[in-house]
Amino acid sequence: MKRTRKPGITRRSTLALMGAGAASLAAPWVARAQAKTIKIGMPTILSGRVAQLGTSSRNAVMLEVEKVNAAGGLAGRQIEMVIRDSKGQPQEAARIARELVNTDGCEMLLDGEASSGSFAVHEVARDLGVLCIHTCSEASSLTADPKQHIPNAFRCVRQGIHDSIVGAGYAAGIAKAKGLKKWATCSPDYAYGRDTTGEFVLYLKKFAPDVEIISESWPKLFQPDYTEVVTKILQAKPQALYSCLWGGDLTSYIDQANIYAMFTQMEVFAVNMADYTALTVVKNLPKGIHSGDRYIKTFPPTPENAAWGDAYKAKYNEYPTNWSWQNATAVMFLNEAVKKANSTDGKKVAEALTGLTIKCPFGADGTVTMRADDHTLVGYAIGWGTTIPQEPYVPDVKAGDWKTIFELEAEWKKSKGYT
Amino acid sequence: MDLDALASCLASPACLVTQTTSGLIIGMLLFLVAVGLTLIFGVLKVVNFSHGAFYMFGAYFAMTAYQFTGSFALAILSGAVGTAILGLIFERVFMSRVYGRDVLMQLLVCYAFVLIFDDVVRMIWGPEFRSMGMPAAFQVPPLFIAGGVVPPYYLLLIGVALAAAVVLGLALARSRIGKVIRAAAHNPGMVSALGINTGLIYGGVFALGGMLAGLAGALAAPVRSLTPGMGFSVLIESFIVTVIGGMGSILGALIGALLIGLIRSFGSLGFPLFTEGLMYLFMVIVLVSRPTGLFGKEVA
């Protein structure tokens, strides 16, 4: 019997139809995949004495993420922040970071905790290969030490070495003018405290060779009582004191030092004082404490910075902190890097981030740069001034010079064997 | 190690005054927390691991009362009375159910409440650290005694803690209620058989312990930042004090607290990087030589 081909649906056309059907069925999935939200994990400190800083980090991130999402998201993908409390514990920060990537499906990590935990999160980023932007750790070695370097990790934070160069230059000027030769130090006993204090002293002695450190105190992080430290410093009778205590530790210390009238007995240089976290919490803020700027809306003295500070205050009914601007800047960097890469792929975004310069309200000249050779932030506004007990708290900030910072930082890196 | 600094301090009256006062301040605050802990253990035979939370609540109650009234006296009173009421409720509703149970069960219940209390504080007062501020009356220059620096507020703090120690010691030794408490600690069955409500005694002792920790928190509030979880480090040091002094001994708590205060104060000069370690080392030495602590009684 002769097989005749029936008119109508052929095998070829059936396959074509099936293919078209499958394609049409798959189209929404493909579309969904392209429009799928991008999850960004954020292990940060939301409880304990540093919780205010962690909360302010989250607030700043959400403020910027809302802007990015309203403008269409990262390469068309809406950002979904997955934020977890690390409680300020390194092992918990590392565990959470790993869980955010492996279990929650986060494609990037933001924040990475304070210096006490950032090195642990850094190792997780190294292990998982996920894009990580540290936004809180100021310990210089995190990015300056080549052993720590990984292509997928960046640090969008002011740095201890930068602060120390500018602060020491400022302090040396006052030391020379007032004859302050005997100095004491009092800083928290962990990576940031040790590194930053060592760097400050290094440059203080470089700029004012007569200076001598006659007393050192290293209270542990989150220590509740500083009485023994305060009296030890008073016994040493220094003419000036440097401290990089911060947050609740700094306010506790000031409250306890205040009743010993410490601030009338010596010049105090507390690098972390000029942040609203400390400025607004200390009830009896002594006049005349020298401090580096952390976040204040009057420095850099630009309309963009003031507007950002006001927008934050309008939304959260409090002023932002040093961690706020750093986290906000990280989201700005991510947004620009994704635009440049035209992709949300971690590797491509990392490549785009390297050496990227963006417009930013916190830049010394209106821009900040993610330096290519060590993946760290440069060009941000940095300066020192003296406190008064009411707004604007630090009325006159003397800006640091980035040319000097770069020169001395390069020397420092060489001396540490980093280059 | 800086033994020269320690030696020169011991030879200087000014330094001796400053460091001794500093040691007394640390010690007396610790004593107030530790004595509540040791009292509760002595009478109720419970290792109250949640005791640090009462110190925390005392500080927060005081800060809130000070914000609303501007009265420092009311702030201190609120810290003490508030935690006494809280202690009574906590004991009647929860702790009374685990008396005589395995010590592990008691510890677990207490630890669960450490976390719960921290979260309660976080919900009410927020997670960020807070500062009460020094009352205007104490915003005065420090006193200089023999060249040593002594802040007037710390004199008040030492005075209040010493008064609490004396009143507590006398009340337990001389008053009828004190005798009943001591009897309940020694033989609760006999006290109960005599028609005395032991539940009331237990509740009262727990409330008293909570009140003393709350008083310490309220007194510390003007000079320490307040944060959820702030009771934990105080609790650890208080345990060290009670262990050194002997669990259940009020005199032991006083001596232990003062020794720890002085070790910290002078240790910070001679052993600046080993101040914490000195405290633990001292505890080890005491326990090796006297396993029941300095004033603890041998258990038959």
XYZ file of C-alpha atoms in Angstrom:
719
model
C 0.000 0.000 0.000
C 1.394 3.271 -1.004
C 1.823 5.678 1.778
C 0.570 9.078 0.755
C 1.454 12.294 2.478
C -1.579 13.867 4.000
C -2.022 17.514 3.492
C -1.944 19.653 6.631
C 0.314 19.037 9.604
C 3.617 17.464 8.706
C 6.207 16.061 11.080
C 8.497 18.953 10.323
C 5.801 21.487 10.942
C 4.793 19.636 14.126
C 8.349 19.873 15.432
C 8.449 23.509 14.432
C 5.193 24.128 16.240
C 6.432 22.286 19.319
C 9.617 24.331 19.247
C 7.663 27.540 18.905
C 5.344 26.452 21.696
C 8.233 25.622 23.946
C 9.836 28.927 23.125
C 6.630 30.807 23.801
C 6.230 28.932 27.093
C 9.836 29.609 28.006
C 9.658 33.288 27.121
C 8.071 34.400 30.415
C 10.685 32.353 32.352
C 13.475 34.007 30.405
C 11.829 37.373 30.981
C 11.440 36.573 34.689
C 15.066 35.518 34.904
C 16.179 38.778 33.388
C 13.932 40.831 35.642
C 14.647 38.717 38.716
C 15.599 40.755 41.763
C 19.232 40.773 42.689
C 19.827 39.851 46.305
C 22.625 41.646 48.142
C 23.647 40.247 51.513
C 24.534 42.572 54.361
C 26.020 41.139 57.553
C 26.110 44.091 59.926
C 25.999 44.908 63.617
C 22.401 45.460 64.691
C 22.706 44.739 68.401
C 25.092 45.634 71.183
C 26.965 48.847 71.766
C 27.687 49.405 68.065
C 24.113 48.784 66.955
C 23.496 52.444 66.216
C 26.251 52.398 63.615
C 24.947 49.182 62.072
C 21.421 50.567 61.971
C 22.696 53.742 60.343
C 24.506 51.599 57.760
C 21.256 49.808 56.944
C 19.372 53.108 56.773
C 21.876 54.633 54.362
C 21.883 51.546 52.161
C 18.087 51.516 51.988
C 18.040 55.236 51.185
C 20.293 54.677 48.167
C 18.754 51.341 47.147
C 15.339 52.988 46.933
C 16.811 55.538 44.528
C 18.446 52.842 42.394
C 15.281 50.727 42.340
C 13.135 53.741 41.452
C 15.465 54.375 38.510
C 15.036 50.802 37.260
C 17.420 48.816 39.470
C 20.829 47.331 38.690
C 20.797 46.557 34.958
C 17.027 46.290 35.181
C 17.050 44.077 38.261
C 15.464 45.408 41.427
C 17.745 45.185 44.467
C 16.585 43.130 47.423
C 18.708 43.670 50.517
C 19.027 40.684 52.862
C 20.274 42.153 56.135
C 21.380 40.066 59.125
C 22.731 40.898 62.575
C 26.310 39.757 63.169
C 26.160 41.035 66.774
C 29.678 42.378 66.307
C 31.121 38.858 66.583
C 33.644 37.844 63.903
C 32.627 34.184 63.801
C 28.966 35.150 63.532
C 29.717 37.673 60.751
C 31.566 34.996 58.771
C 28.817 32.427 59.339
C 26.120 34.863 58.257
C 28.105 35.978 55.201
C 28.445 32.370 54.060
C 24.771 31.677 54.712
C 23.689 34.807 52.835
C 25.454 33.546 49.729
C 24.895 29.801 49.990
C 21.388 29.680 51.427
C 19.765 33.010 50.650
C 21.138 33.267 47.139
C 22.808 36.644 47.563
C 25.024 37.530 44.617
C 27.014 40.229 46.394
C 28.054 41.126 49.937
C 27.950 44.612 51.360
C 29.182 45.972 54.701
C 31.432 43.136 55.853
C 31.384 44.277 59.484
C 33.783 46.350 61.598
C 37.516 45.594 61.620
C 37.028 42.960 64.316
C 34.997 40.855 61.863
C 35.896 42.199 58.427
C 38.924 39.933 58.038
C 36.693 36.917 58.702
C 34.135 38.079 56.106
C 37.012 38.779 53.712
C 38.042 35.125 53.939
C 34.477 34.061 53.139
C 34.563 36.305 50.055
C 37.905 34.773 49.095
C 36.520 31.273 49.501
C 33.210 31.815 47.692
C 34.520 34.236 45.055
C 31.544 36.505 45.609
C 31.791 40.283 45.079
C 32.291 41.923 48.478
C 32.431 45.619 49.332
C 33.642 46.326 52.862
C 32.039 49.495 54.154
C 33.023 49.727 57.817
C 36.540 48.433 58.476
C 39.164 51.171 58.632
C 42.106 48.856 59.431
C 44.524 49.757 56.645
C 46.006 46.289 56.304
C 42.686 44.917 55.021
C 43.468 46.291 51.575
C 47.015 47.643 51.866
C 48.573 44.252 52.620
C 48.948 42.365 49.314
C 48.432 39.076 51.163
C 44.872 40.155 51.814
C 44.212 41.113 48.206
C 41.522 39.294 46.255
C 40.107 40.547 42.949
C 36.503 40.317 44.125
C 36.826 42.392 47.348
C 36.847 46.169 47.697
C 36.872 48.587 50.600
C 34.645 51.647 50.432
C 35.714 53.138 53.764
C 37.922 55.888 55.084
C 41.250 54.418 56.118
C 43.251 54.497 59.320
C 46.471 55.447 57.526
C 44.761 58.356 55.736
C 43.238 59.572 59.005
C 46.565 59.227 60.753
C 48.490 61.215 58.156
C 45.971 64.065 58.167
C 45.397 63.877 61.937
C 49.100 63.756 62.765
C 49.775 66.741 60.495
C 47.010 68.690 62.243
C 48.077 67.549 65.726
C 51.751 68.275 65.061
C 50.855 71.860 64.174
C 49.087 72.283 67.513
C 51.840 70.405 69.360
C 54.462 72.787 67.992
C 52.353 75.881 68.659
C 51.493 74.892 72.238
C 54.654 72.976 73.117
C 52.857 69.636 73.618
C 55.747 67.188 73.921
C 54.439 64.542 76.330
C 51.677 62.456 74.804
C 49.558 59.524 75.943
C 47.462 57.172 73.846
C 44.289 55.280 74.699
C 42.794 53.084 71.987
C 40.828 49.865 71.726
C 42.861 46.667 71.766
C 42.168 45.187 68.337
C 43.373 45.555 64.743
C 41.877 48.985 64.060
C 42.938 50.463 67.420
C 46.495 49.149 67.280
C 47.065 49.952 63.585
C 45.589 53.439 63.625
C 47.300 54.502 66.832
C 50.655 53.203 65.617
C 50.255 55.083 62.355
C 49.182 58.305 64.082
C 52.196 58.181 66.409
C 54.497 57.401 63.493
C 53.446 60.539 61.617
C 53.121 62.705 64.716
C 56.782 62.016 65.454
C 57.655 62.584 61.813
C 55.991 66.013 61.781
C 56.932 66.944 65.372
C 60.125 65.028 66.290
C 60.152 66.362 69.892
C 57.015 64.425 70.767
C 57.368 61.557 73.241
C 54.757 58.899 74.105
C 54.840 58.523 77.880
C 51.788 56.310 78.436
C 49.794 53.783 76.426
C 46.420 52.287 77.355
C 44.690 49.513 75.449
C 41.206 48.944 76.878
C 39.412 46.003 75.343
C 36.664 46.574 72.808
C 33.267 47.352 74.447
C 34.840 47.658 77.904
C 32.157 48.984 80.296
C 34.426 50.818 82.725
C 37.362 53.106 81.890
C 38.034 54.395 85.405
C 41.344 52.573 85.710
C 42.398 53.814 82.267
C 41.441 57.414 83.044
C 43.348 57.459 86.315
C 46.355 55.807 84.712
C 46.512 58.581 82.119
C 46.098 61.249 84.778
C 48.998 59.730 86.733
C 51.243 59.970 83.690
C 50.436 63.710 83.395
C 50.670 63.964 79.602
C 50.145 67.269 77.832
C 48.072 65.650 75.099
C 46.132 62.454 74.542
C 45.316 60.592 71.334
C 42.453 58.122 71.189
C 40.698 56.185 68.465
C 37.979 54.840 70.756
C 34.659 55.056 68.958
C 30.884 54.763 69.323
C 29.577 53.797 72.755
C 33.111 53.145 73.996
C 34.100 56.719 73.222
C 30.999 58.241 74.845
C 31.488 56.081 77.957
C 35.101 57.136 78.092
C 34.228 60.822 77.735
C 31.561 60.609 80.447
C 34.038 58.981 82.809
C 36.964 61.241 81.894
C 34.733 64.305 82.225
C 34.230 63.855 85.945
C 37.991 63.676 86.425
C 38.202 66.998 84.538
C 40.573 65.315 82.100
C 39.672 67.698 79.304
C 40.939 70.685 81.278
C 44.240 68.965 82.052
C 45.378 68.058 78.540
C 44.623 68.537 74.865
C 42.565 65.614 73.623
C 42.691 64.325 70.047
C 39.862 61.808 69.523
C 39.718 60.914 65.864
C 36.186 59.458 66.062
C 34.506 62.220 68.044
C 33.103 64.270 65.169
C 30.352 61.863 64.254
C 26.742 62.493 65.157
C 26.668 59.109 66.900
C 28.982 60.459 69.563
C 28.300 64.195 69.289
C 24.575 63.907 69.954
C 24.759 61.168 72.593
C 27.297 62.704 74.965
C 25.223 64.879 77.278
C 28.026 67.126 78.488
C 30.216 67.379 75.413
C 33.471 69.106 76.349
C 34.470 72.041 74.208
C 37.767 71.868 72.391
C 38.225 68.166 71.645
C 40.189 67.801 68.427
C 38.668 65.294 66.029
C 38.806 63.989 62.523
C 35.582 64.414 60.556
C 33.485 61.256 60.482
C 30.160 62.317 59.096
C 28.983 65.855 59.567
C 26.766 67.537 57.035
C 28.891 70.678 57.053
C 32.010 68.918 55.780
C 32.638 68.827 52.911
C 30.905 72.211 52.863
C 28.882 71.528 49.723
C 25.137 71.726 48.984
C 25.216 68.070 47.860
C 26.544 66.860 51.212
C 24.129 69.034 53.223
C 21.220 67.849 51.064
C 22.172 64.204 51.607
C 22.434 64.709 55.374
C 19.061 66.474 55.442
C 17.406 63.770 53.315
C 18.670 61.108 55.695
C 17.454 63.086 58.709
C 14.050 63.656 57.088
C 13.632 59.924 56.494
C 15.022 58.505 59.735
C 14.619 61.420 62.164
C 18.282 61.344 63.136
C 21.554 62.334 61.557
C 23.645 59.841 59.586
C 26.951 58.461 60.816
C 30.379 57.747 59.436
C 29.212 54.263 58.499
C 26.196 55.794 56.718
C 28.132 57.743 54.119
C 30.469 54.819 53.505
C 27.581 52.424 52.890
C 25.729 54.955 50.745
C 28.875 55.446 48.666
C 29.193 51.679 48.198
C 25.690 51.514 46.691
C 26.548 54.479 44.444
C 29.681 52.629 43.304
C 27.719 49.436 42.634
C 25.166 51.334 40.588
C 27.809 53.009 38.440
C 29.884 49.832 38.069
C 26.872 47.823 36.876
C 26.092 50.566 34.363
C 29.679 50.502 33.149
C 29.746 46.694 32.942
C 26.185 46.544 31.620
C 25.864 43.423 33.713
C 25.252 42.265 37.255
C 27.756 39.460 36.943
C 30.061 39.703 39.960
C 33.299 39.329 38.007
C 32.329 41.948 35.435
C 31.153 44.355 38.145
C 34.435 43.846 40.008
C 36.377 44.683 36.856
C 34.252 47.789 36.360
C 34.718 48.851 39.978
C 38.489 48.700 39.733
C 39.747 52.246 39.303
C 36.234 53.640 38.938
C 35.668 57.330 39.733
C 32.144 58.491 40.513
C 30.423 61.726 41.467
C 29.725 61.644 45.195
C 28.519 64.125 47.857
C 31.318 62.971 50.151
C 34.222 63.532 47.769
C 36.873 66.129 48.556
C 36.384 67.502 45.044
C 32.899 66.077 44.462
C 34.219 62.715 43.291
C 35.617 59.566 44.890
C 37.700 56.799 43.325
C 38.018 53.074 43.960
C 41.783 52.915 43.549
C 42.793 50.201 41.139
C 45.971 48.859 42.710
C 44.607 48.106 46.187
C 40.809 48.265 45.763
C 40.360 50.986 48.362
C 38.506 54.281 48.474
C 40.427 57.505 47.936
C 39.511 61.120 47.363
C 36.883 61.335 50.095
C 36.594 64.456 52.258
C 38.993 64.219 55.178
C 39.918 66.818 57.758
C 40.272 67.687 61.433
C 38.705 70.351 63.622
C 37.675 71.256 67.162
C 34.360 70.504 68.846
C 31.786 72.851 70.338
C 28.845 71.484 72.383
C 26.105 72.417 69.895
C 25.489 72.332 66.144
C 27.405 72.432 63.901
C 29.611 70.726 66.535
C 32.802 71.131 64.477
C 32.434 74.568 62.927
C 35.801 74.781 61.244
C 37.274 71.646 59.681
C 40.754 71.934 58.172
C 40.759 69.757 55.070
C 43.604 67.295 54.536
C 45.635 67.360 51.341
C 45.327 64.211 49.221
C 48.632 64.856 47.484
C 50.410 64.601 50.840
C 48.315 61.587 51.823
C 49.279 59.728 48.631
C 52.992 60.516 49.056
C 53.184 59.461 52.688
C 50.903 56.463 52.197
C 53.216 55.227 49.435
C 56.213 55.567 51.789
C 54.300 53.775 54.534
C 53.374 50.901 52.228
C 57.004 50.569 51.178
C 58.165 50.574 54.800
C 55.671 47.812 55.605
C 56.878 45.754 52.654
C 53.508 46.036 50.939
C 54.984 47.333 47.677
C 54.747 44.858 82.349
C 55.658 48.242 83.841
C 56.753 47.600 87.411
C 58.536 50.961 87.573
C 55.216 52.752 87.095
C 53.640 50.627 89.821
C 56.544 51.220 92.206
C 56.548 54.967 91.650
C 52.782 55.025 92.200
C 53.080 53.141 95.487
C 55.641 55.718 96.602
C 53.429 58.666 95.672
C 50.574 59.732 98.001
C 48.758 61.422 95.084
C 48.860 58.284 92.994
C 47.879 56.109 95.943
C 44.802 58.265 96.596
C 43.718 58.297 92.951
C 44.242 54.602 92.320
C 42.755 53.505 95.648
C 39.645 55.603 94.990
C 39.471 54.190 91.496
C 39.697 50.664 92.924
C 36.984 51.413 95.474
C 34.638 52.703 92.756
C 35.086 49.629 90.603
C 34.850 47.413 93.662
C 31.766 48.970 95.232
C 29.758 48.799 92.001
C 30.790 45.176 91.637
C 29.873 44.535 95.253
C 26.312 45.774 94.768
C 25.795 43.364 91.883
C 27.700 40.496 93.478
C 26.024 40.736 96.869
C 22.605 40.237 95.260
C 23.980 37.258 93.396
C 25.487 35.725 96.519
C 22.370 36.439 98.606
C 20.128 34.680 96.103
C 22.500 31.731 95.987
C 22.826 31.605 99.779
C 19.077 31.525 100.421
C 17.506 30.125 97.261
C 20.417 27.897 96.179
C 20.020 29.197 92.653
C 22.906 30.411 90.497
C 21.058 33.368 89.023
C 22.704 33.759 85.648
C 20.121 36.404 84.687
C 21.334 38.719 87.457
C 23.219 41.033 85.076
C 19.906 41.850 83.386
C 18.721 43.533 86.606
C 21.809 45.743 86.532
C 20.869 46.652 82.945
C 17.237 47.341 83.835
C 18.314 49.476 86.790
C 20.363 51.676 84.464
C 17.558 52.011 81.899
C 14.893 52.690 84.556
C 17.110 55.392 86.053
C 17.791 57.005 82.682
C 14.090 57.074 81.808
C 13.068 58.487 85.190
C 15.808 61.123 84.897
C 14.623 62.114 81.428
C 11.049 62.561 82.640
C 11.630 64.135 86.041
C 15.120 65.629 85.907
C 15.556 64.365 89.468
C 18.633 62.278 90.136
C 17.248 60.987 93.443
C 14.102 59.775 91.690
C 16.247 58.198 88.991
C 18.197 56.159 91.556
C 14.977 55.245 93.378
C 13.324 54.154 90.127
C 16.315 51.988 89.260
C 16.244 50.241 92.632
C 12.475 49.920 93.149
C 11.767 49.068 89.506
C 14.186 46.162 89.522
C 12.913 44.977 92.914
C 9.381 44.696 91.472
C 10.732 43.063 88.336
C 12.730 40.605 90.468
C 9.678 39.696 92.518
C 7.547 39.054 89.423
C 10.338 37.088 87.755
C 10.867 34.940 90.826
C 7.167 34.231 91.443
C 6.254 33.511 87.835
C 9.349 31.721 86.535
C 12.189 31.028 88.946
C 9.978 29.524 91.661
C 9.190 26.716 89.219
C 12.782 25.521 88.947
C 13.773 25.451 92.626
C 15.309 22.127 93.510
C 15.633 21.182 89.858
C 18.846 20.258 88.125
C 21.342 23.135 88.092
C 21.578 22.824 84.305
C 17.848 23.470 84.021
C 18.160 26.539 86.256
C 21.048 27.857 84.170
C 19.143 27.306 80.932
C 16.073 29.134 82.236
C 18.223 32.019 83.447
C 20.173 32.204 80.203
C 16.953 32.182 78.186
C 15.821 35.174 80.197
C 19.134 36.964 79.639
C 18.325 36.876 75.910
C 14.654 37.705 76.442
C 15.457 40.666 78.724
C 18.019 41.988 76.225
C 15.396 41.859 73.480
C 12.820 43.537 75.725
C 15.256 46.392 76.346
C 15.949 46.570 72.612
C 12.237 46.821 71.869
C 11.532 49.464 74.499
C 14.636 51.659 74.348
C 16.073 50.721 70.943
C 19.275 48.865 69.997
C 21.580 51.883 69.980
C 23.630 52.897 72.995
C 22.246 55.636 75.227
C 23.745 58.018 77.737
C 22.011 59.388 80.830
C 24.413 62.247 81.439
C 25.851 63.487 84.714
C 23.379 65.373 86.961
C 24.156 69.099 87.179
C 24.959 68.833 90.903
C 27.942 66.620 90.096
C 29.211 68.569 87.118
C 31.845 70.119 89.322
C 35.622 69.948 89.326
C 37.107 66.910 91.055
C 38.512 67.100 94.576
C 42.258 66.953 95.059
C 43.142 64.925 98.144
C 46.875 64.686 98.877
C 47.348 65.574 95.243
C 45.159 62.654 94.110
C 42.074 63.192 91.938
C 38.699 62.172 93.374
C 35.451 63.005 91.565
C 32.616 63.981 93.955
C 30.164 61.682 92.143
C 32.326 58.689 92.912
C 32.350 59.605 96.596
C 28.547 59.448 96.494
C 28.710 56.118 94.712
C 31.105 54.658 97.289
C 28.996 56.077 100.119
C 25.726 54.600 98.833
C 27.300 51.198 98.248
C 28.924 51.175 101.687
C 25.613 52.199 103.292
C 23.875 49.367 101.435
C 26.512 46.930 102.691
C 26.146 48.080 106.302
C 22.316 48.100 106.256
C 22.214 44.694 104.609
C 24.744 43.217 107.006
C 22.968 44.592 110.089
C 19.504 43.646 108.827
C 20.543 40.054 108.208
C 22.430 39.764 111.490
C 20.156 41.628 113.891
C 16.589 41.983 112.570
C 13.855 39.346 112.925
C 13.374 39.142 109.167
C 17.115 38.701 108.804
C 17.042 35.788 111.199
C 14.125 34.226 109.329
C 16.008 34.599 106.038
C 19.081 32.959 107.519
C 16.933 30.201 108.958
C 15.254 29.679 105.582
C 18.660 29.438 103.972
C 19.767 26.860 106.537
C 16.599 24.762 106.858
C 13.637 25.838 104.699
C 11.558 22.791 105.729
C 11.697 23.727 109.415
C 10.888 27.379 108.673
C 7.891 26.284 106.645
C 6.759 23.924 109.420
C 6.776 26.882 111.806
C 4.104 28.520 109.643
C 6.366 31.031 107.932
C 5.601 31.581 104.268
C 8.870 30.531 102.606
C 7.538 31.527 99.185
C 7.277 35.089 100.425
C 10.807 34.945 101.806
C 12.174 33.578 98.561
C 10.347 36.219 96.546
C 11.554 38.927 98.908
C 15.180 37.792 98.748
C 15.084 37.624 94.954
C 13.540 41.102 94.842
C 16.240 42.367 97.228
C 18.965 40.868 95.056
C 17.417 42.420 91.958
C 17.125 45.747 93.756
C 20.828 45.788 94.667
C 21.828 45.033 91.077
C 19.369 47.689 89.873
C 20.847 50.186 92.324
C 24.302 49.463 90.897
C 22.975 49.981 87.359
C 21.293 53.244 88.327
C 24.458 54.547 89.988
C 26.543 53.537 86.964
C 24.121 55.066 84.433
C 25.599 58.606 84.490
C 29.081 57.334 83.634
C 28.521 54.296 81.432
C 26.870 53.992 78.044
C 23.641 52.032 78.190
C 23.094 49.258 75.702
C 21.139 46.001 75.529
C 23.393 43.286 76.894
C 25.364 45.639 79.130
C 24.750 43.377 82.134
C 26.761 40.478 80.800
C 30.296 41.692 81.472
C 29.261 42.893 84.923
C 27.749 39.485 85.590
C 30.999 37.685 84.752
C 33.002 39.949 87.049
C 30.359 39.521 89.764
C 30.663 35.770 89.497
C 34.413 36.103 89.939
C 33.791 38.229 93.024
C 31.334 35.750 94.544
C 33.606 32.820 93.802
C 36.585 34.588 95.385
C 34.545 35.704 98.382
C 32.744 32.391 98.767
C 29.287 31.688 97.353
C 26.646 32.855 99.784
C 28.886 35.091 101.894
C 28.042 38.801 102.032
C 31.312 39.704 103.730
C 33.069 37.605 101.101
C 31.337 39.559 98.326
C 32.486 42.842 99.871
C 36.090 41.763 100.346
C 36.177 40.012 96.963
C 34.795 43.080 95.164
C 37.253 45.433 96.838
C 40.164 43.144 96.037
C 39.128 42.906 92.397
C 38.696 46.689 92.233
C 42.141 47.318 93.664
C 43.747 44.632 91.506
C 42.269 46.268 88.416
C 43.205 49.762 89.499
C 46.838 49.109 90.447
C 47.190 46.325 87.902
C 46.462 48.777 85.087
C 49.680 50.595 86.071
C 51.985 47.632 86.591
C 50.476 45.143 84.150
C 48.647 47.254 81.548
C 48.190 44.369 79.113
C 47.323 41.818 81.777
C 44.753 43.668 83.894
C 41.946 41.265 82.963
C 44.258 38.310 83.317
C 45.295 39.407 86.817
C 41.677 39.158 87.924
C 41.363 35.572 86.715
C 44.803 34.667 88.011
C 43.817 35.906 91.448
C 40.645 33.819 91.303
C 42.651 30.724 90.410
C 45.102 31.332 93.276
C 42.231 31.748 95.766
C 40.417 28.649 94.541
C 43.537 26.507 94.604
C 44.317 27.519 98.172
C 40.693 27.714 99.401
C 38.266 25.879 97.098
C 35.229 27.388 98.874
C 36.483 30.963 98.468
C 37.819 33.315 101.136
C 34.697 33.244 103.327
C 32.801 30.281 101.900
C 31.683 27.412 104.122
C 32.583 23.801 103.530
C 29.643 21.775 102.282
C 29.236 18.606 104.326
